[in-house]
Coordinates of C-alpha atoms in Angstrom, one line a residue:
X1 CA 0.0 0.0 0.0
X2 CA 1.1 3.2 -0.8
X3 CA 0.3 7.0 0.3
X4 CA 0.9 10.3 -2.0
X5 CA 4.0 12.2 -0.6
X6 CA 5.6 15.3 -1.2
X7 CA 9.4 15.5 -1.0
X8 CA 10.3 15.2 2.7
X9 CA 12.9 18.4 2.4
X10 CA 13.0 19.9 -0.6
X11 CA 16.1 21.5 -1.7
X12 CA 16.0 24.4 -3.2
X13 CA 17.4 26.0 -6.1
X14 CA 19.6 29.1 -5.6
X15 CA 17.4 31.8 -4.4
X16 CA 13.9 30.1 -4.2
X17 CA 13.0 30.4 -1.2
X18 CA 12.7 34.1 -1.3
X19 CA 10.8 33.8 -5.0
X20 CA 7.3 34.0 -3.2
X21 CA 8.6 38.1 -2.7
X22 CA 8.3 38.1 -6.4
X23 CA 4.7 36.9 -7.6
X24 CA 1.3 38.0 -7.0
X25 CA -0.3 37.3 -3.3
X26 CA 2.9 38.1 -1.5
X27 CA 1.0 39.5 1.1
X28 CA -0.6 35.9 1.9
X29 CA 2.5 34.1 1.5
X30 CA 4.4 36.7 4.1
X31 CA 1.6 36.2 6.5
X32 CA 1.6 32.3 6.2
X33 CA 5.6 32.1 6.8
X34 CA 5.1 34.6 9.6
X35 CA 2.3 32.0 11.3
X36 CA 5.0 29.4 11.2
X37 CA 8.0 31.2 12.6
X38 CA 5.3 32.1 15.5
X39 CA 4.7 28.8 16.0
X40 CA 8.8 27.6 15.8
X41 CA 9.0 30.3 19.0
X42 CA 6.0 28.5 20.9
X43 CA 8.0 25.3 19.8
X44 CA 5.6 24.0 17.6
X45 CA 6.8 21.5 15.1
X46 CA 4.0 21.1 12.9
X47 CA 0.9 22.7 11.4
X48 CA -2.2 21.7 9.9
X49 CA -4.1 23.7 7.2
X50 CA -6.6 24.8 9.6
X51 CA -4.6 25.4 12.2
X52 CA -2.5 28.3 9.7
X53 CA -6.0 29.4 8.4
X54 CA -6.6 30.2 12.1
X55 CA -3.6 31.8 12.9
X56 CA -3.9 34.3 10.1
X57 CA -4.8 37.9 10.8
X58 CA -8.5 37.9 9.7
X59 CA -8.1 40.7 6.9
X60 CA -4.9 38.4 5.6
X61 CA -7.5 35.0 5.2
X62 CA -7.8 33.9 1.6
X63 CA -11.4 32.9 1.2
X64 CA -11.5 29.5 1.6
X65 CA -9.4 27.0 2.6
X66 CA -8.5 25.4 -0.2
X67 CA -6.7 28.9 -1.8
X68 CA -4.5 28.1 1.6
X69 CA -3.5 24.7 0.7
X70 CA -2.4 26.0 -2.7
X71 CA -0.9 28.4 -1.0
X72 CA 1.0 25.9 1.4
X73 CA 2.3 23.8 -2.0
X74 CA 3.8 26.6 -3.4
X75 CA 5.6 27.3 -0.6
X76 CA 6.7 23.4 -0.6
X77 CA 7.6 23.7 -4.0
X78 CA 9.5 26.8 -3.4
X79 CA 11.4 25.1 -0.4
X80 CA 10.2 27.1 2.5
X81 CA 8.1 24.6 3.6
X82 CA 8.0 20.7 4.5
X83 CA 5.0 18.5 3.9
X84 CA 4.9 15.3 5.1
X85 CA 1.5 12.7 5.5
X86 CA -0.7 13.6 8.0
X87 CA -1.8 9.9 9.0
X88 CA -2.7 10.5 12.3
X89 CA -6.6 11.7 11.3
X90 CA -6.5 8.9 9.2
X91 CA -9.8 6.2 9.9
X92 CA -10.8 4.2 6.7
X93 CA -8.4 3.2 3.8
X94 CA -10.1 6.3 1.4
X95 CA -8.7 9.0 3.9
X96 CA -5.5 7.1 3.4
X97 CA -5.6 7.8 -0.3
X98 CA -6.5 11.5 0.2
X99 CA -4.2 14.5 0.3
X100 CA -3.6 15.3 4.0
X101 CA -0.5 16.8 5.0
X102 CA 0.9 18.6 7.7
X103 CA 3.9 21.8 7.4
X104 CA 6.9 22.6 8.8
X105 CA 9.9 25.4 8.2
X106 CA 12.9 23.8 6.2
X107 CA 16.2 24.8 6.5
X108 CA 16.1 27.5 3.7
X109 CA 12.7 28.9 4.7
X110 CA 13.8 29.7 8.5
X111 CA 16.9 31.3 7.1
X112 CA 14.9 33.3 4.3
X113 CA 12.6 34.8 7.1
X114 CA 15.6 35.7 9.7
X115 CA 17.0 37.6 6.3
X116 CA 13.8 39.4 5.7
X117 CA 13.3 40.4 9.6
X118 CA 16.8 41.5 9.8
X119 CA 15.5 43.5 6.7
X120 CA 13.1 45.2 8.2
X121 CA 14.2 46.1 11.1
X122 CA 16.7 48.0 9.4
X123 CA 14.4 49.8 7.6
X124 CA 12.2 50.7 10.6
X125 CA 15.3 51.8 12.6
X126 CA 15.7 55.4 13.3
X127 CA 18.7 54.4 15.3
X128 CA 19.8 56.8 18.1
X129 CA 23.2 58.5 19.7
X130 CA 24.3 56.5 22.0
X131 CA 26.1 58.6 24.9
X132 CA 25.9 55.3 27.2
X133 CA 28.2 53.6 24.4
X134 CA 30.6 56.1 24.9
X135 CA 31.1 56.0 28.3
X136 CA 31.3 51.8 28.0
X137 CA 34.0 52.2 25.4
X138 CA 36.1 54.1 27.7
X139 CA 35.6 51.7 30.3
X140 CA 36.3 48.9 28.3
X141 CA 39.5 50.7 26.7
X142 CA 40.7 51.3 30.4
X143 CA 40.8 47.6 30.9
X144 CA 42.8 46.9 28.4
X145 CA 45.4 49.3 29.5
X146 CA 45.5 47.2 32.7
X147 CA 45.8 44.1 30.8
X148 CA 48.8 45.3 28.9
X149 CA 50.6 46.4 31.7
X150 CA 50.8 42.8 33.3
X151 CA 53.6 40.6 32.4
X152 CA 51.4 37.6 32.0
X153 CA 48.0 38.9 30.6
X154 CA 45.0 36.4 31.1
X155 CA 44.3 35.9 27.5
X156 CA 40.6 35.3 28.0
X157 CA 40.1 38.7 29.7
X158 CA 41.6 40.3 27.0
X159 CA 39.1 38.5 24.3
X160 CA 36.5 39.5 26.3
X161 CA 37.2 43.3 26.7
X162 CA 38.2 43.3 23.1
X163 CA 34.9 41.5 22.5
X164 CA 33.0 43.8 24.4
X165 CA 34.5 46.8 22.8
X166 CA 34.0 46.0 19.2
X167 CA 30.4 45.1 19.7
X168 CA 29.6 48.8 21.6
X169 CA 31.6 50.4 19.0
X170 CA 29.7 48.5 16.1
X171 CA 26.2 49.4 17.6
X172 CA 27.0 53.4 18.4
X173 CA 28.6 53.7 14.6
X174 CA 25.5 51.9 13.1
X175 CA 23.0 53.8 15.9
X176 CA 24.8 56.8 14.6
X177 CA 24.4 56.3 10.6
X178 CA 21.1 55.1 11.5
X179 CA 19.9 58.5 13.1
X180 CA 21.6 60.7 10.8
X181 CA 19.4 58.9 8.4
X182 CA 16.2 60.0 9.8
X183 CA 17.0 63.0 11.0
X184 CA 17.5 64.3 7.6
X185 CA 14.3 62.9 6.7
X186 CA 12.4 64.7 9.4
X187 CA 14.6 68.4 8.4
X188 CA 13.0 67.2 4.8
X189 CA 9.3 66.3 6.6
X190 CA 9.3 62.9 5.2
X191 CA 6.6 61.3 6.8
X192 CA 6.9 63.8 10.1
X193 CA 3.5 65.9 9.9
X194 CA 4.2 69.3 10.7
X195 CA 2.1 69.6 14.3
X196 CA 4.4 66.4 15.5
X197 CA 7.7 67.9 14.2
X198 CA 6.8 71.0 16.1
X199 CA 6.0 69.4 19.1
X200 CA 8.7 67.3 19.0
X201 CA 12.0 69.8 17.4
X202 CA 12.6 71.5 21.0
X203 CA 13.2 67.8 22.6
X204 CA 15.7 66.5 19.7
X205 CA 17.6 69.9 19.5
X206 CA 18.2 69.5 23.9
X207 CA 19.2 65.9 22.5
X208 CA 21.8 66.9 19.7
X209 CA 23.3 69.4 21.8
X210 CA 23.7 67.1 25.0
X211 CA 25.5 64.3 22.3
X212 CA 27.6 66.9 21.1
X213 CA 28.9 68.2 24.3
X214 CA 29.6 64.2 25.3
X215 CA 30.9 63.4 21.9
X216 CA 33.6 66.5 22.5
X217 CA 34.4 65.5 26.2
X218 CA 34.6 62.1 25.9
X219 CA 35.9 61.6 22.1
X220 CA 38.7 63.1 23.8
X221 CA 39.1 60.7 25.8
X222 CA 39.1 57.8 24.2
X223 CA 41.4 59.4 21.2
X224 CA 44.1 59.8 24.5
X225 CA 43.0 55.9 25.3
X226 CA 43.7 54.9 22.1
X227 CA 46.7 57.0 21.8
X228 CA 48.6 55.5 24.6
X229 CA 47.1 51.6 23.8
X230 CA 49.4 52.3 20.6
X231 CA 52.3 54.1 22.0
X232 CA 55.3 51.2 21.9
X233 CA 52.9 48.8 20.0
X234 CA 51.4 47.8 23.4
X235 CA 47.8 47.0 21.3
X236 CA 49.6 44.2 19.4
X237 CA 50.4 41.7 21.8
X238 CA 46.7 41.9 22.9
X239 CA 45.1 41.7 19.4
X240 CA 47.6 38.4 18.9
X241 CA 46.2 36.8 22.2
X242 CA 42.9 37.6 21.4
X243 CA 43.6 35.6 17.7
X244 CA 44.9 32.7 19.2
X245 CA 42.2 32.2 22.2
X246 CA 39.7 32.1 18.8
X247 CA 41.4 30.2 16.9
X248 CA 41.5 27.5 19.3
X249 CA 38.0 26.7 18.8
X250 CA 39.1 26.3 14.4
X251 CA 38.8 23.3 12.9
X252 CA 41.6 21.1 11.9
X253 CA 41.2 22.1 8.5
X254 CA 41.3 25.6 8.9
X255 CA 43.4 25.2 12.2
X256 CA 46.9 26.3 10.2
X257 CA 45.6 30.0 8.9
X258 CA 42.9 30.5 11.4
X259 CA 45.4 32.6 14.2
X260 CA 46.3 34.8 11.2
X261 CA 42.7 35.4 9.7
X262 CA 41.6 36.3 13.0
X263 CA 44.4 38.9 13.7
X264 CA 44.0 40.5 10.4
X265 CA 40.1 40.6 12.1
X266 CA 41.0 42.0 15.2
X267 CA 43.4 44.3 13.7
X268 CA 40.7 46.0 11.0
X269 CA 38.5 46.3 13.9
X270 CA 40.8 48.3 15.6
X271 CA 42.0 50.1 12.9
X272 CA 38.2 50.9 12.8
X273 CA 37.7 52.6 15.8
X274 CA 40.8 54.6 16.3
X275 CA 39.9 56.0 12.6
X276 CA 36.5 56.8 14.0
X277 CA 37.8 58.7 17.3
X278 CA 41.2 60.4 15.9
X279 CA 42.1 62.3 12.6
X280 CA 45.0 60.7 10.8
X281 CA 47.1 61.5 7.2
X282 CA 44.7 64.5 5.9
X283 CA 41.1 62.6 7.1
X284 CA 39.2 63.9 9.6
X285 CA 37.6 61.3 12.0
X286 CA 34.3 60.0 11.9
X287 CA 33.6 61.6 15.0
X288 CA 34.4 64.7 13.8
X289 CA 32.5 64.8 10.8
X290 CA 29.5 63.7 13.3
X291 CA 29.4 66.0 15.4
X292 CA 29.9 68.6 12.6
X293 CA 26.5 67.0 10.8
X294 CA 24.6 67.1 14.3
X295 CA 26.0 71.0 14.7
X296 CA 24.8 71.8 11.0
X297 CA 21.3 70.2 11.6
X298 CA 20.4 72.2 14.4
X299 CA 20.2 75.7 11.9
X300 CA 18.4 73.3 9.6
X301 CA 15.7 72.6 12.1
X302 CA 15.3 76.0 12.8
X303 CA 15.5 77.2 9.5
X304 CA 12.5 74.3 9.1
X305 CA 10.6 75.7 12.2
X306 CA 11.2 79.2 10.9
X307 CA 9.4 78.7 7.1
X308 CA 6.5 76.3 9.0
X309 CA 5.7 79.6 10.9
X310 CA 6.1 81.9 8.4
X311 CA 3.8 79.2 6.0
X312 CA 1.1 79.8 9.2
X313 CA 1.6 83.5 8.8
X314 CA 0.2 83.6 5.2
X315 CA 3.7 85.0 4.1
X316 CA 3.9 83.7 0.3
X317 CA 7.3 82.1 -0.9
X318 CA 8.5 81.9 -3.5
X319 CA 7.1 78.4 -5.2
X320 CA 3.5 79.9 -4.1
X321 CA 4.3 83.7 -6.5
X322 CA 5.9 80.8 -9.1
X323 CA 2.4 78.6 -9.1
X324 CA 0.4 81.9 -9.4
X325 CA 2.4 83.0 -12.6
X326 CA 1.9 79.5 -14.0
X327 CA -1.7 79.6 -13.8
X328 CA -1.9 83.4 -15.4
X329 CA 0.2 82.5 -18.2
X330 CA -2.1 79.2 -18.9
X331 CA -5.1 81.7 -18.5
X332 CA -3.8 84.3 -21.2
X333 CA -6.3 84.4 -23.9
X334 CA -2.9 84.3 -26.9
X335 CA 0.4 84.8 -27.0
X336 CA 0.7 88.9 -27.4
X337 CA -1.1 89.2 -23.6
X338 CA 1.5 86.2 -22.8
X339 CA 4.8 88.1 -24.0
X340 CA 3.0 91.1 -21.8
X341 CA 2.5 89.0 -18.4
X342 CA 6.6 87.9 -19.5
X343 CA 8.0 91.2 -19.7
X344 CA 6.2 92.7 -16.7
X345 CA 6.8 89.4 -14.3
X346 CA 10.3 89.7 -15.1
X347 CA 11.0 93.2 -16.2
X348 CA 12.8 92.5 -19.8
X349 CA 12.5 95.1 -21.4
X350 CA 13.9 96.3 -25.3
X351 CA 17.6 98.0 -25.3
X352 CA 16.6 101.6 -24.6
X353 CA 19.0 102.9 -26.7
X354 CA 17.8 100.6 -29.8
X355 CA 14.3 102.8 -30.3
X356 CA 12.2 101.2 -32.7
X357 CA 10.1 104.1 -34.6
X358 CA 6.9 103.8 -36.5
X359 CA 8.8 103.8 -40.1
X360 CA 10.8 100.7 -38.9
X361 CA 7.8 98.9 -37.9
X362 CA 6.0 99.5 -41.1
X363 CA 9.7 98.3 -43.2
X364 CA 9.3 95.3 -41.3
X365 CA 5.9 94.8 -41.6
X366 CA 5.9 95.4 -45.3
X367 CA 9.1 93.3 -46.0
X368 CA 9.3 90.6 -42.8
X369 CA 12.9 89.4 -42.3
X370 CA 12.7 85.4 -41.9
X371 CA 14.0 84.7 -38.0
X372 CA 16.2 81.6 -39.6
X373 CA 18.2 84.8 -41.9
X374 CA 21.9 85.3 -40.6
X375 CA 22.5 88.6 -39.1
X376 CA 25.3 89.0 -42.0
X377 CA 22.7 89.0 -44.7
X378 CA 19.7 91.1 -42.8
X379 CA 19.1 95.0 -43.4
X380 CA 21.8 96.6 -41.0
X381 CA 20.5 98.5 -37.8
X382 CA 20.8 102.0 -38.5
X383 CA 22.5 103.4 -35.4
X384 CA 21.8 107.3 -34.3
X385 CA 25.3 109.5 -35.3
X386 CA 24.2 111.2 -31.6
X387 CA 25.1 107.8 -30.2
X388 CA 27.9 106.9 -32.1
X389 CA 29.4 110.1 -30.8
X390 CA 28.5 110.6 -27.3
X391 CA 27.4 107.4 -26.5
X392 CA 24.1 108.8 -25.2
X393 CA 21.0 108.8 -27.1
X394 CA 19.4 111.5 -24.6
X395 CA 18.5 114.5 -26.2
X396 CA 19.1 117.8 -24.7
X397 CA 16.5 120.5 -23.6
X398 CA 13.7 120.9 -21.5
X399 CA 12.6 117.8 -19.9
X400 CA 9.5 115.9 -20.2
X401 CA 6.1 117.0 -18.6
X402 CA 5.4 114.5 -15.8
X403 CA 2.5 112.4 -16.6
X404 CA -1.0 112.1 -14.9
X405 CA -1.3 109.1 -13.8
X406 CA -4.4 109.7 -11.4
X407 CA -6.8 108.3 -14.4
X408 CA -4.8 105.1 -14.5
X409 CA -4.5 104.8 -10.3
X410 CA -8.3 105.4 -10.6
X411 CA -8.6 102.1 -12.9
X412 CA -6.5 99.9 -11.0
X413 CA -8.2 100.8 -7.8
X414 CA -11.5 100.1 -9.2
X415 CA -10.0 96.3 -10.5
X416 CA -8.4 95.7 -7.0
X417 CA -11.9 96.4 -5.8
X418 CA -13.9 94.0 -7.9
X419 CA -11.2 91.3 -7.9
X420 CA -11.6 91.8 -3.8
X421 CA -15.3 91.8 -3.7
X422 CA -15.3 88.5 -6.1
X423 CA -12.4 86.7 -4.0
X424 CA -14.8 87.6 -0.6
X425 CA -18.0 86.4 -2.4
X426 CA -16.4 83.5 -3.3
X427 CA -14.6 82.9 0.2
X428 CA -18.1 83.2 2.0
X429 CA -20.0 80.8 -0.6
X430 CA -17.1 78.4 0.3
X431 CA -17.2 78.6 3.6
X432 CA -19.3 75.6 5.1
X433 CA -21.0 75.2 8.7
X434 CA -19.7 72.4 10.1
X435 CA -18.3 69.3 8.0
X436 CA -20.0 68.5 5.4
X437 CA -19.5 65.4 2.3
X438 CA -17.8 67.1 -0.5
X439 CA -20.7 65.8 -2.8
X440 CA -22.9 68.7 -1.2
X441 CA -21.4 71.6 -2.3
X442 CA -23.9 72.1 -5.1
X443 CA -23.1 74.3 -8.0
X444 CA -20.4 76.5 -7.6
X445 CA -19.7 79.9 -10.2
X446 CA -15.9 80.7 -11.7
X447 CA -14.5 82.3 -8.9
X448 CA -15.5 80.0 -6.0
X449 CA -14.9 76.8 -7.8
X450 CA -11.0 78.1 -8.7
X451 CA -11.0 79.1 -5.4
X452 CA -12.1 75.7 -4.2
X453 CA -9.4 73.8 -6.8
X454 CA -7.0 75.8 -5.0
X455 CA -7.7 75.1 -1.6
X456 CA -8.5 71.1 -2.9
X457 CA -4.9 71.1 -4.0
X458 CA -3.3 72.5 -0.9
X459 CA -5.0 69.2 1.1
X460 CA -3.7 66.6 -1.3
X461 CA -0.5 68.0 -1.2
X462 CA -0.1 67.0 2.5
X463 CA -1.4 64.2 1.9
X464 CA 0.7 60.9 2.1
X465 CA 0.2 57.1 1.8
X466 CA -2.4 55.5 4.5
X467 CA -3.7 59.2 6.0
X468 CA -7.1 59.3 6.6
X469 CA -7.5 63.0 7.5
X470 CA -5.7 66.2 6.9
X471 CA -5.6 70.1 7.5
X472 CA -3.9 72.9 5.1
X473 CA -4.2 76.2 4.9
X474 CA -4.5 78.6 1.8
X475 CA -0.7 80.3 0.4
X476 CA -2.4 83.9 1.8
X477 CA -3.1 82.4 5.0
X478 CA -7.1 83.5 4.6
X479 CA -8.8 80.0 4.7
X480 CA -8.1 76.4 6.2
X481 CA -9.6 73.2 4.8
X482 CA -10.0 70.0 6.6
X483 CA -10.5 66.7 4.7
X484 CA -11.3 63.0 6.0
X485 CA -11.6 60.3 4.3
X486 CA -15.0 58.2 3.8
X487 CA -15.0 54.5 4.8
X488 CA -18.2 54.0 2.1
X489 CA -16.4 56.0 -0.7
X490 CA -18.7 57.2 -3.2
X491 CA -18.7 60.0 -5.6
X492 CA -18.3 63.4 -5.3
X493 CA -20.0 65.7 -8.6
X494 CA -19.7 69.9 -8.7
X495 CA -21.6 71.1 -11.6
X496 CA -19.8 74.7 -12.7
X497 CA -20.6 76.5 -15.8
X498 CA -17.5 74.8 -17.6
X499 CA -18.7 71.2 -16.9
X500 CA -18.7 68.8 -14.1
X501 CA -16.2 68.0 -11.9
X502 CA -16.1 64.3 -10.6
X503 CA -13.5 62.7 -7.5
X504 CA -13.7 60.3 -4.8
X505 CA -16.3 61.7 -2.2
X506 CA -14.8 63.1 1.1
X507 CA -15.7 64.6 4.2
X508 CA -14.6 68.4 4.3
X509 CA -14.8 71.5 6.1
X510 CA -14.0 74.8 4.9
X511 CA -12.9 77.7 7.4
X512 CA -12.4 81.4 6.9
X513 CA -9.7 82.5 9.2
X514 CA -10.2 86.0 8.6
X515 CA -12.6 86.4 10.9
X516 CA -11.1 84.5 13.8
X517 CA -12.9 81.2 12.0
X518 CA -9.8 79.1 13.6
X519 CA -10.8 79.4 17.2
X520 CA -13.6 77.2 16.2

């Protein structure tokens, strides 16, 4: 009698164990191996089907159980899983015949998920700066100063404090890289929301400056430590006992270049730190260069704090007056009021001295010059003798009248007005009680709905990945907007006399600040 099997440890094939990162329902088959290595820590050797099915997070559960067992053989297949008959639940010779089988981690599957914790734990660390670290490496360092000084050091103790050593150094420089890491990402507001990085920039600037001051203090210390371990080669002899304690533990096959490999170890580990803690041949040490990056990021997070409050102030930057002009020139009706907006945004202006009079204008216009013809073969430029001469086209006599310009203030008063009075029209139509859906807005005229586009695309640009709620505030500081998410979803539609405008339905409230509307 025989019994359907799969392989009893499948070996697999370069880098297969991790190819279930690569095809469609990773999410499953990440949630699956993470049931098992729960499981291996609560020392359980085996799993059914319905046991994984039940372990699984309820929003991870493929619909049935049978999409499980296919995920399961693919797993097996893959090598990150071993499936072997489950007779025990077997009663009559048909559930003999029938595929039953229980799981377990192989080899290559435990090792693929230790890779891809250590993974992402590295990418979740923010790391910190360890002052503690500091204080244990001069501690450590002291030690071995007492162990070179005896005749006869104890060659264990001396593997130990080197041990010791290497592994606080290795976790306060990777600590270190790790939270220079993220603190540029939260001077950059990557993922920091502005009310958190507020709250939080007075506690990490008292932090930077408290490293620093530790970092000077007692990187001087240990650069004297490490001066004097040095001084008449007295590190040597310890590195070299420290090589031959480990390679006593080498096999015989490797037991006749194992004391050497392990020197040349011990020895780059050293030459490690003392790089980090003193400046040698031209290069400044790593400590150096750290505390001059936690120095420079405290003006940065000012400089941060200082353009968040001038944002809350309604002051407009720069890439606000840049926006603006982008929008004006796509709203010029052609290219003549276009080369207008240009020249008065950015004040480029003809060569006074190069006056164009109306007989020019009509040549041109009569005869056009091609703008591919080379300036060789055009009609020359007829310079004024005056100019030639003096090098001043300025005539001389009595000057100009001064204009009246009270006709054209009068205009551009009335304009200001009326652009006003529409902006305020629009700002109170806008303005909702309360939260509302976005779908009830209605019908909205010209000015309120570009109004409204505007303050729409101040939101979504705060908006990041998995947010369920934001606040902005309009470039002139005049109105907030608050917008939340709906769990139903649905569609949003705001009929304006150019069309409809269609978007995923959202909960919003619209606040005029201009009349204290942010006390509310």
């Amino acid at each position: 009698m025989t019994a359907t099997t799969i392989s009893r440890e499948p070996l697999p094939y370069g880098f297969s164990p991790f190819a279930h990162l690569t095809v469609q329902n990773t999410d499953l088959y990440r949630q699956v191996m993470g049931a098992f290595v729960v499981a291996k820590e609560r020392f359980a050797v085996h799993l059914r089907p319905e046991d994984v099915y039940t372990a699984l997070p309820a929003e991870a559960r493929p619909p049935d159980l049978d999409a499980l067992v296919k995920a399961l053989e693919s797993l097996v297949g893959w090598g990150n899983l071993r499936a072997d008959p489950d007779t025990a639940r077997v009663t009559a010779v048909e559930d003999f015949y029938r595929k039953r089988f229980i799981y377990q981690l192989t080899r290559a599957g435990e090792a693929a998920e230790e890779a891809l914790g250590v993974y992402d734990d590295a990418l979740g660390r923010r790391g910190a700066l360890q002052a503690v670290a500091l204080h244990d490496i001069i501690t450590q360092l002291r030690a071995l100063l007492v162990l070179a000084a005896e005749e006869e050091p104890d060659r264990a103790k001396i593997h130990l404090a080197l041990d010791v050593l290497a592994s606080r150094f290795a976790a306060l420089a990777d600590n270190a890289r790790a939270f220079m890491g993220s603190l540029q990402q939260t001077i950059d507001l990557h993922d920091v929301g502005e009310e958190v990085f507020l709250a939080y920039k007075d506690r990490l600037i008292q932090y930077l400056e408290r490293f620093i001051q530790d970092l000077i203090t007692l990187g001087g210390r240990i650069a004297r430590l490490i001066l004097e371990l040095e001084d008449a080669g007295r590190i040597e002899p310890l590195l070299r006992a420290a090589a031959v304690r480990e390679a006593a533990d080498a096999s015989p096959e490797e037991a006749d270049h194992a004391e050497g490999e392990a020197y040349q170890r011990w020895y780059g580990r050293w030459t490690g730190l003392a790089a980090w803690f003193i400046s040698r041949e031209g290069r400044e040490s790593q400590a150096r260069l750290l505390r001059g990056r936690a120095l420079g990021a405290i003006p940065q997070l000012l400089a941060v704090v200082r353009s968040l409050n001038e944002r809350r102030a309604g002051r407009s930057d720069r890439s606000a007056d840049f926006r603006t002009l982008a929008r004006w020139f796509a709203e010029a009706p052609d290219d003549d009021a276009r080369h207008r907006l240009w020249r008065t945004a950015f004040g480029l202006y003809p060569a006074r001295h190069l006056t164009v009079d109306a007989g020019t204008l009509a040549a041109r216009a009569a005869l056009p010059v091609p703008t591919a013809t080379p300036w060789a073969d055009a009609e020359p430029l007829r310079i004024s003798p005056q100019l030639r001469r003096t090098g001043s086209y300025e005539r001389r006599g009595k000057p100009r009248r001064v204009e009246n310009r009270e006709e054209s203030r009068r205009r551009l008063a009335e304009v200001a007005a009326k652009q006003a009075a529409e902006t305020a029209a629009a700002r109170a139509r806008l303005v909702t009680d309360g939260i509302t859906r976005l779908s009830g807005l209605g019908e909205l005229d010209p000015a309120s709905f570009g109004l409204f586009l505007q303050l729409l695309g101040d939101a979504l640009a705060t908006w990041r990945p998995g947010m369920r709620h934001t606040v902005a505030t309009s470039n002139d500081g005049s109105m907030g907007i608050r917008l939340s998410a709906l769990a139903d979803g649905g569609t949003a539609e705001i009929r304006t006399a150019g069309g409809a405008f269609r978007g995923p339905d959202h909960l919003i409230e619209i606040i005029d600040l201009t009349d204290g509307g942010e006390d509310r």
